[in-house]
Amino acid sequence: MIELIRTLTETYGPAGNETRIRQVLRDMVKGKVDELKVDALGNLIALRKGKGGRKVMLAAHMDEIGIVVNYVDEKGFLRFSALGGVFPHTLLGNRVEFENGVVGVIGVEKLESPDKVPTFDKLYIDVGAESREDCPVKVGDIGVFSRPLIAQGQRLIAKAFDDRVGCAVLVKLLEEIGDCEHDLYIVFTVQEELGLRGAVTSAYGIAPDVGIAVDVTRTGDTPEAPKMAVALGKGPAVKVKDARMISHPGVRQALIRAAEQNGIPYQLEVLEGGTTDAAAIQLTREGIPTGVISIPCRYIHTPSEMVDLRDVENAVRLLLAYLSSKELTE
């Protein structure tokens, strides 16, 4: 599992340019499904046919946050803006990698007050160029954080756990699942970080009977963290609500019962800010009963996110148990 997650987190794939990570995921699942296609927006949709049961959509977004270059000055320094939820206070001294392999360091202009968090207009990227003409990065190029995965016991540290760890759960599910009554639509969505765009189009095309998103969620187990009943190492979280959706009560209870009946640790998630692909799936067509399995994650949307491997593995177990439950069949 660790090497699977490592491959996914270290692959370039910002929102709007998911070509490379999509190919990696395609190679991982192509021998495990009956049909595989890429839709017009770029979602990778894998169908594993069942035995006449329900249409179940399982979604994890493959895009990651990043930065986009909006200006190159005469000395070859890059000015940039956020692609998705990127925050200036997490950036100083960090490295970003562009699609062509060029790596740059994020620097900051001299500030009037070192106590103030700089704004994006005070930040720049240094790729070692000596002039605008010499610069190997151009306006419109997109960079992502450049960080390798580190494993320390059960804790993993890397960039892009949001949501490559969800993608890993779905890949592992396909490796471990046996016969299933239901048609499983495994969807690796695009542009979630820009407004759930891939989930909107893929859910409309599939028109599933049930939808489950697999994504990360924040925790309340760090110093002076906001009060939240989610912690690393205590199991995947079954979402109750977030800023844009309330999970379908039937789906939520089915997930809880699947966990309890199979001895799988779980937590309940009430997230005050943020959302997932489930918010878009839920509002598709006439409405889709939708729930979320969340992987607890510290330091979301920073260059160094942290998850517990046991939570990831138990998320796979929970999905397997849910897909074989009588409640889903009925």
CSV table of C-alpha atoms in Angstrom, one decimal:
chain,number,residue,atom,x,y,z
A,1,MET,CA,0.0,0.0,0.0
A,2,ILE,CA,2.8,2.5,0.8
A,3,GLU,CA,4.4,2.1,-2.6
A,4,LEU,CA,1.1,2.6,-4.3
A,5,ILE,CA,0.5,5.8,-2.3
A,6,ARG,CA,4.0,6.9,-3.0
A,7,THR,CA,3.6,6.5,-6.8
A,8,LEU,CA,0.3,8.4,-6.7
A,9,THR,CA,1.5,11.3,-4.5
A,10,GLU,CA,4.7,11.9,-6.3
A,11,THR,CA,3.1,12.0,-9.8
A,12,TYR,CA,2.5,15.4,-11.3
A,13,GLY,CA,-1.2,16.2,-11.8
A,14,PRO,CA,-2.6,19.6,-11.0
A,15,ALA,CA,-6.2,20.6,-11.5
A,16,GLY,CA,-6.8,21.1,-15.2
A,17,ASN,CA,-3.7,19.2,-16.3
A,18,GLU,CA,-4.3,15.6,-15.0
A,19,THR,CA,-2.9,13.8,-18.0
A,20,ARG,CA,0.1,12.2,-16.3
A,21,ILE,CA,-1.7,11.1,-13.1
A,22,ARG,CA,-4.6,9.8,-15.2
A,23,GLN,CA,-2.2,7.6,-17.2
A,24,VAL,CA,-0.7,6.2,-14.0
A,25,LEU,CA,-4.1,5.3,-12.7
A,26,ARG,CA,-5.2,3.9,-16.0
A,27,ASP,CA,-2.2,1.5,-15.9
A,28,MET,CA,-3.0,0.5,-12.4
A,29,VAL,CA,-6.7,-0.5,-13.0
A,30,LYS,CA,-6.9,-1.5,-16.6
A,31,GLY,CA,-6.6,-5.3,-15.9
A,32,LYS,CA,-9.1,-5.2,-13.1
A,33,VAL,CA,-12.2,-3.7,-14.8
A,34,ASP,CA,-14.5,-4.5,-17.7
A,35,GLU,CA,-14.6,-1.1,-19.3
A,36,LEU,CA,-12.3,1.9,-19.1
A,37,LYS,CA,-12.9,5.3,-20.6
A,38,VAL,CA,-12.0,9.0,-20.4
A,39,ASP,CA,-14.8,11.4,-20.7
A,40,ALA,CA,-14.8,14.8,-22.4
A,41,LEU,CA,-13.7,16.7,-19.3
A,42,GLY,CA,-10.9,14.2,-18.5
A,43,ASN,CA,-12.4,12.0,-15.8
A,44,LEU,CA,-11.2,8.4,-15.8
A,45,ILE,CA,-14.2,6.1,-15.5
A,46,ALA,CA,-13.7,2.4,-14.8
A,47,LEU,CA,-16.6,0.0,-14.8
A,48,ARG,CA,-16.6,-3.3,-13.0
A,49,LYS,CA,-19.8,-5.1,-14.0
A,50,GLY,CA,-21.9,-6.9,-11.3
A,51,LYS,CA,-24.8,-9.3,-11.4
A,52,GLY,CA,-27.7,-7.0,-12.0
A,53,GLY,CA,-27.6,-5.1,-8.8
A,54,ARG,CA,-27.4,-1.3,-8.4
A,55,LYS,CA,-25.2,1.3,-10.1
A,56,VAL,CA,-22.7,2.5,-7.5
A,57,MET,CA,-20.4,5.4,-8.2
A,58,LEU,CA,-17.2,5.5,-6.2
A,59,ALA,CA,-15.3,8.8,-6.7
A,60,ALA,CA,-11.9,10.1,-5.7
A,61,HIS,CA,-10.4,13.2,-7.3
A,62,MET,CA,-7.0,12.8,-9.0
A,63,ASP,CA,-6.1,16.5,-9.3
A,64,GLU,CA,-4.0,18.3,-6.8
A,65,ILE,CA,-3.6,22.0,-5.8
A,66,GLY,CA,-0.8,24.0,-7.4
A,67,ILE,CA,0.3,27.4,-8.7
A,68,VAL,CA,0.1,29.0,-12.1
A,69,VAL,CA,2.7,31.4,-13.5
A,70,ASN,CA,1.2,34.8,-14.5
A,71,TYR,CA,4.3,36.8,-15.1
A,72,VAL,CA,8.1,36.4,-15.8
A,73,ASP,CA,10.2,39.4,-15.0
A,74,GLU,CA,13.3,40.6,-16.8
A,75,LYS,CA,15.6,38.7,-14.4
A,76,GLY,CA,13.7,35.4,-14.9
A,77,PHE,CA,11.8,35.4,-11.6
A,78,LEU,CA,8.2,34.1,-11.7
A,79,ARG,CA,5.1,35.7,-10.3
A,80,PHE,CA,2.2,33.3,-9.7
A,81,SER,CA,-1.2,32.8,-8.3
A,82,ALA,CA,-3.0,30.0,-6.6
A,83,LEU,CA,-4.6,27.0,-8.4
A,84,GLY,CA,-7.1,25.7,-5.8
A,85,GLY,CA,-6.8,26.3,-2.1
A,86,VAL,CA,-3.1,27.4,-1.7
A,87,PHE,CA,-2.3,29.7,1.1
A,88,PRO,CA,0.8,32.1,1.3
A,89,HIS,CA,1.8,31.2,4.8
A,90,THR,CA,2.6,27.6,3.8
A,91,LEU,CA,4.8,28.5,0.9
A,92,LEU,CA,8.0,30.3,1.9
A,93,GLY,CA,11.1,28.2,1.1
A,94,ASN,CA,9.1,25.4,-0.5
A,95,ARG,CA,9.9,23.9,-3.8
A,96,VAL,CA,7.5,23.6,-6.8
A,97,GLU,CA,8.0,21.4,-9.8
A,98,PHE,CA,6.6,22.1,-13.3
A,99,GLU,CA,5.5,19.7,-16.0
A,100,ASN,CA,8.8,19.9,-17.8
A,101,GLY,CA,10.7,18.8,-14.6
A,102,VAL,CA,12.0,22.3,-13.7
A,103,VAL,CA,12.1,22.9,-10.0
A,104,GLY,CA,11.9,26.3,-8.4
A,105,VAL,CA,12.1,27.8,-4.8
A,106,ILE,CA,9.5,30.1,-3.5
A,107,GLY,CA,10.9,33.4,-2.1
A,108,VAL,CA,9.6,36.6,-0.8
A,109,GLU,CA,10.3,40.3,-1.2
A,110,LYS,CA,11.6,42.3,1.7
A,111,LEU,CA,8.6,42.9,4.0
A,112,GLU,CA,7.8,46.1,5.9
A,113,SER,CA,6.9,43.9,8.9
A,114,PRO,CA,8.3,40.3,9.3
A,115,ASP,CA,5.3,39.6,11.6
A,116,LYS,CA,2.8,39.8,8.7
A,117,VAL,CA,2.0,36.9,6.4
A,118,PRO,CA,3.0,37.9,2.9
A,119,THR,CA,0.4,38.1,0.1
A,120,PHE,CA,0.8,36.4,-3.3
A,121,ASP,CA,2.0,39.7,-4.9
A,122,LYS,CA,5.0,39.6,-2.6
A,123,LEU,CA,6.0,36.1,-3.5
A,124,TYR,CA,8.1,34.8,-6.4
A,125,ILE,CA,9.6,31.6,-7.7
A,126,ASP,CA,13.3,31.3,-8.4
A,127,VAL,CA,14.2,28.6,-11.0
A,128,GLY,CA,17.8,29.7,-11.4
A,129,ALA,CA,17.2,31.7,-14.6
A,130,GLU,CA,19.3,34.8,-15.3
A,131,SER,CA,16.8,36.5,-17.7
A,132,ARG,CA,13.3,36.3,-19.1
A,133,GLU,CA,14.7,34.8,-22.2
A,134,ASP,CA,16.7,32.2,-20.3
A,135,CYS,CA,13.8,31.1,-18.1
A,136,PRO,CA,12.6,27.5,-18.8
A,137,VAL,CA,9.1,28.3,-17.4
A,138,LYS,CA,6.5,30.4,-19.2
A,139,VAL,CA,3.3,32.3,-18.4
A,140,GLY,CA,0.5,29.7,-18.0
A,141,ASP,CA,2.8,26.9,-16.8
A,142,ILE,CA,1.5,25.1,-13.7
A,143,GLY,CA,3.6,23.9,-10.8
A,144,VAL,CA,2.9,21.6,-7.9
A,145,PHE,CA,4.7,21.1,-4.6
A,146,SER,CA,7.8,19.0,-4.9
A,147,ARG,CA,8.0,16.7,-1.9
A,148,PRO,CA,8.8,12.9,-1.6
A,149,LEU,CA,6.7,10.6,0.6
A,150,ILE,CA,8.2,9.8,4.0
A,151,ALA,CA,6.9,6.9,6.1
A,152,GLN,CA,7.5,7.0,9.9
A,153,GLY,CA,5.9,4.0,11.5
A,154,GLN,CA,2.2,4.1,10.6
A,155,ARG,CA,2.3,7.8,9.8
A,156,LEU,CA,2.9,9.0,6.2
A,157,ILE,CA,3.9,12.5,5.2
A,158,ALA,CA,3.7,13.8,1.6
A,159,LYS,CA,2.1,16.3,-0.7
A,160,ALA,CA,-1.2,15.6,-2.5
A,161,PHE,CA,-2.7,13.1,-0.1
A,162,ASP,CA,-5.7,15.3,-1.0
A,163,ASP,CA,-6.8,13.2,-2.8
A,164,ARG,CA,-4.3,10.7,-4.1
A,165,VAL,CA,-4.9,8.7,-0.9
A,166,GLY,CA,-8.6,8.4,-1.9
A,167,CYS,CA,-7.4,7.2,-5.4
A,168,ALA,CA,-5.2,4.6,-3.6
A,169,VAL,CA,-8.2,3.3,-1.7
A,170,LEU,CA,-10.2,2.8,-4.9
A,171,VAL,CA,-7.2,1.1,-6.7
A,172,LYS,CA,-6.8,-1.2,-3.7
A,173,LEU,CA,-10.5,-1.9,-3.6
A,174,LEU,CA,-10.3,-3.2,-7.2
A,175,GLU,CA,-7.4,-5.4,-6.2
A,176,GLU,CA,-9.2,-7.0,-3.3
A,177,ILE,CA,-12.9,-7.2,-4.2
A,178,GLY,CA,-14.3,-10.5,-5.3
A,179,ASP,CA,-17.7,-11.1,-6.8
A,180,CYS,CA,-20.0,-8.1,-6.4
A,181,GLU,CA,-23.7,-7.8,-7.0
A,182,HIS,CA,-23.4,-4.3,-8.2
A,183,ASP,CA,-22.1,-2.4,-11.2
A,184,LEU,CA,-19.2,-0.4,-9.8
A,185,TYR,CA,-18.3,2.9,-11.5
A,186,ILE,CA,-14.8,3.8,-10.1
A,187,VAL,CA,-14.3,7.4,-11.1
A,188,PHE,CA,-11.1,9.3,-10.7
A,189,THR,CA,-12.4,12.8,-11.2
A,190,VAL,CA,-10.7,16.0,-12.4
A,191,GLN,CA,-10.8,19.6,-11.2
A,192,GLU,CA,-12.3,18.9,-7.8
A,193,GLU,CA,-10.0,21.6,-6.4
A,194,LEU,CA,-11.6,24.1,-8.8
A,195,GLY,CA,-15.2,23.5,-7.9
A,196,LEU,CA,-16.0,19.7,-8.1
A,197,ARG,CA,-16.2,20.0,-11.9
A,198,GLY,CA,-15.3,16.4,-12.8
A,199,ALA,CA,-17.9,15.1,-10.4
A,200,VAL,CA,-20.6,17.2,-11.9
A,201,THR,CA,-20.1,15.8,-15.4
A,202,SER,CA,-19.3,12.2,-14.6
A,203,ALA,CA,-22.2,11.8,-12.2
A,204,TYR,CA,-24.6,13.2,-14.8
A,205,GLY,CA,-23.3,10.7,-17.4
A,206,ILE,CA,-23.4,7.7,-15.1
A,207,ALA,CA,-26.7,8.5,-13.3
A,208,PRO,CA,-25.8,6.2,-10.4
A,209,ASP,CA,-28.3,4.8,-7.9
A,210,VAL,CA,-25.8,5.5,-5.0
A,211,GLY,CA,-22.7,7.6,-4.8
A,212,ILE,CA,-19.8,7.4,-2.4
A,213,ALA,CA,-16.9,9.9,-2.4
A,214,VAL,CA,-13.5,9.0,-0.8
A,215,ASP,CA,-11.5,12.0,0.2
A,216,VAL,CA,-9.5,13.5,3.1
A,217,THR,CA,-10.9,15.5,6.0
A,218,ARG,CA,-9.4,17.7,8.7
A,219,THR,CA,-8.6,16.6,12.2
A,220,GLY,CA,-9.0,18.0,15.7
A,221,ASP,CA,-6.0,16.3,17.3
A,222,THR,CA,-3.2,18.9,16.9
A,223,PRO,CA,-2.3,21.7,19.4
A,224,GLU,CA,-5.0,24.4,19.6
A,225,ALA,CA,-6.8,22.8,16.7
A,226,PRO,CA,-10.5,23.7,16.1
A,227,LYS,CA,-12.8,21.4,18.0
A,228,MET,CA,-13.5,18.4,15.8
A,229,ALA,CA,-14.1,14.8,16.7
A,230,VAL,CA,-11.7,13.3,14.1
A,231,ALA,CA,-8.1,12.1,14.8
A,232,LEU,CA,-5.4,10.2,13.0
A,233,GLY,CA,-5.2,6.5,13.6
A,234,LYS,CA,-8.8,6.0,14.9
A,235,GLY,CA,-10.3,4.8,11.6
A,236,PRO,CA,-11.9,6.4,8.5
A,237,ALA,CA,-14.6,9.0,9.1
A,238,VAL,CA,-18.1,8.6,8.0
A,239,LYS,CA,-19.3,12.1,7.0
A,240,VAL,CA,-22.4,13.6,8.6
A,241,LYS,CA,-22.1,17.0,6.9
A,242,ASP,CA,-19.7,19.6,5.6
A,243,ALA,CA,-20.1,23.1,4.2
A,244,ARG,CA,-22.0,22.1,1.2
A,245,MET,CA,-23.8,18.8,1.8
A,246,ILE,CA,-25.5,16.6,4.4
A,247,SER,CA,-24.9,12.9,3.8
A,248,HIS,CA,-27.9,10.8,2.9
A,249,PRO,CA,-29.1,9.3,6.2
A,250,GLY,CA,-29.6,5.9,4.7
A,251,VAL,CA,-26.1,5.7,3.1
A,252,ARG,CA,-24.6,7.1,6.3
A,253,GLN,CA,-26.3,4.5,8.5
A,254,ALA,CA,-25.4,1.7,6.1
A,255,LEU,CA,-21.7,2.7,6.3
A,256,ILE,CA,-21.9,2.8,10.1
A,257,ARG,CA,-23.5,-0.6,10.3
A,258,ALA,CA,-21.0,-2.1,7.9
A,259,ALA,CA,-18.2,-0.8,10.1
A,260,GLU,CA,-19.8,-2.0,13.3
A,261,GLN,CA,-20.7,-5.5,12.0
A,262,ASN,CA,-17.2,-6.1,10.7
A,263,GLY,CA,-15.2,-4.7,13.6
A,264,ILE,CA,-13.8,-1.7,11.6
A,265,PRO,CA,-12.9,1.4,13.6
A,266,TYR,CA,-14.7,4.5,12.4
A,267,GLN,CA,-15.3,8.1,13.4
A,268,LEU,CA,-18.1,10.5,12.6
A,269,GLU,CA,-17.2,13.7,10.7
A,270,VAL,CA,-18.8,17.1,11.0
A,271,LEU,CA,-16.7,19.4,8.8
A,272,GLU,CA,-17.4,23.2,9.1
A,273,GLY,CA,-15.4,24.2,6.1
A,274,GLY,CA,-14.7,22.5,2.8
A,275,THR,CA,-16.5,19.8,0.8
A,276,THR,CA,-16.0,16.9,-1.6
A,277,ASP,CA,-17.2,15.5,-4.9
A,278,ALA,CA,-20.2,14.1,-3.0
A,279,ALA,CA,-21.8,17.6,-2.9
A,280,ALA,CA,-21.9,17.5,-6.7
A,281,ILE,CA,-22.9,13.8,-7.0
A,282,GLN,CA,-25.8,14.3,-4.6
A,283,LEU,CA,-27.4,17.0,-6.7
A,284,THR,CA,-27.1,15.2,-10.0
A,285,ARG,CA,-30.3,14.8,-12.1
A,286,GLU,CA,-33.2,14.1,-9.7
A,287,GLY,CA,-30.8,13.6,-6.8
A,288,ILE,CA,-28.5,10.7,-5.8
A,289,PRO,CA,-28.3,9.2,-2.3
A,290,THR,CA,-24.7,10.0,-1.5
A,291,GLY,CA,-22.2,9.5,1.4
A,292,VAL,CA,-18.5,10.1,2.1
A,293,ILE,CA,-15.7,8.0,3.5
A,294,SER,CA,-13.1,10.4,4.7
A,295,ILE,CA,-9.4,9.8,5.5
A,296,PRO,CA,-8.3,11.9,8.5
A,297,CYS,CA,-5.5,14.2,7.3
A,298,ARG,CA,-3.4,16.8,9.1
A,299,TYR,CA,-2.1,19.9,7.4
A,300,ILE,CA,-4.4,19.7,4.3
A,301,HIS,CA,-3.5,21.9,1.4
A,302,THR,CA,0.1,22.3,2.5
A,303,PRO,CA,3.3,20.8,1.0
A,304,SER,CA,3.4,18.3,3.9
A,305,GLU,CA,0.2,16.5,4.7
A,306,MET,CA,0.0,13.6,7.1
A,307,VAL,CA,-2.2,10.5,7.3
A,308,ASP,CA,-2.2,7.2,9.2
A,309,LEU,CA,-1.7,4.1,7.1
A,310,ARG,CA,-4.2,2.2,9.2
A,311,ASP,CA,-7.0,4.7,8.4
A,312,VAL,CA,-6.3,4.2,4.7
A,313,GLU,CA,-6.4,0.4,5.0
A,314,ASN,CA,-9.5,0.5,7.1
A,315,ALA,CA,-11.2,2.7,4.5
A,316,VAL,CA,-10.7,-0.1,2.0
A,317,ARG,CA,-12.2,-2.6,4.5
A,318,LEU,CA,-15.2,-0.3,5.0
A,319,LEU,CA,-15.9,0.0,1.3
A,320,LEU,CA,-15.7,-3.7,0.8
A,321,ALA,CA,-18.0,-4.3,3.7
A,322,TYR,CA,-20.5,-1.7,2.5
A,323,LEU,CA,-20.6,-3.1,-1.0
A,324,SER,CA,-21.5,-6.5,0.3
A,325,SER,CA,-24.1,-5.3,2.7
A,326,LYS,CA,-27.8,-6.3,2.4
A,327,GLU,CA,-28.8,-2.7,2.7
A,328,LEU,CA,-27.1,-1.8,-0.5
A,329,THR,CA,-28.6,-4.8,-2.3
A,330,GLU,CA,-32.1,-4.0,-1.0
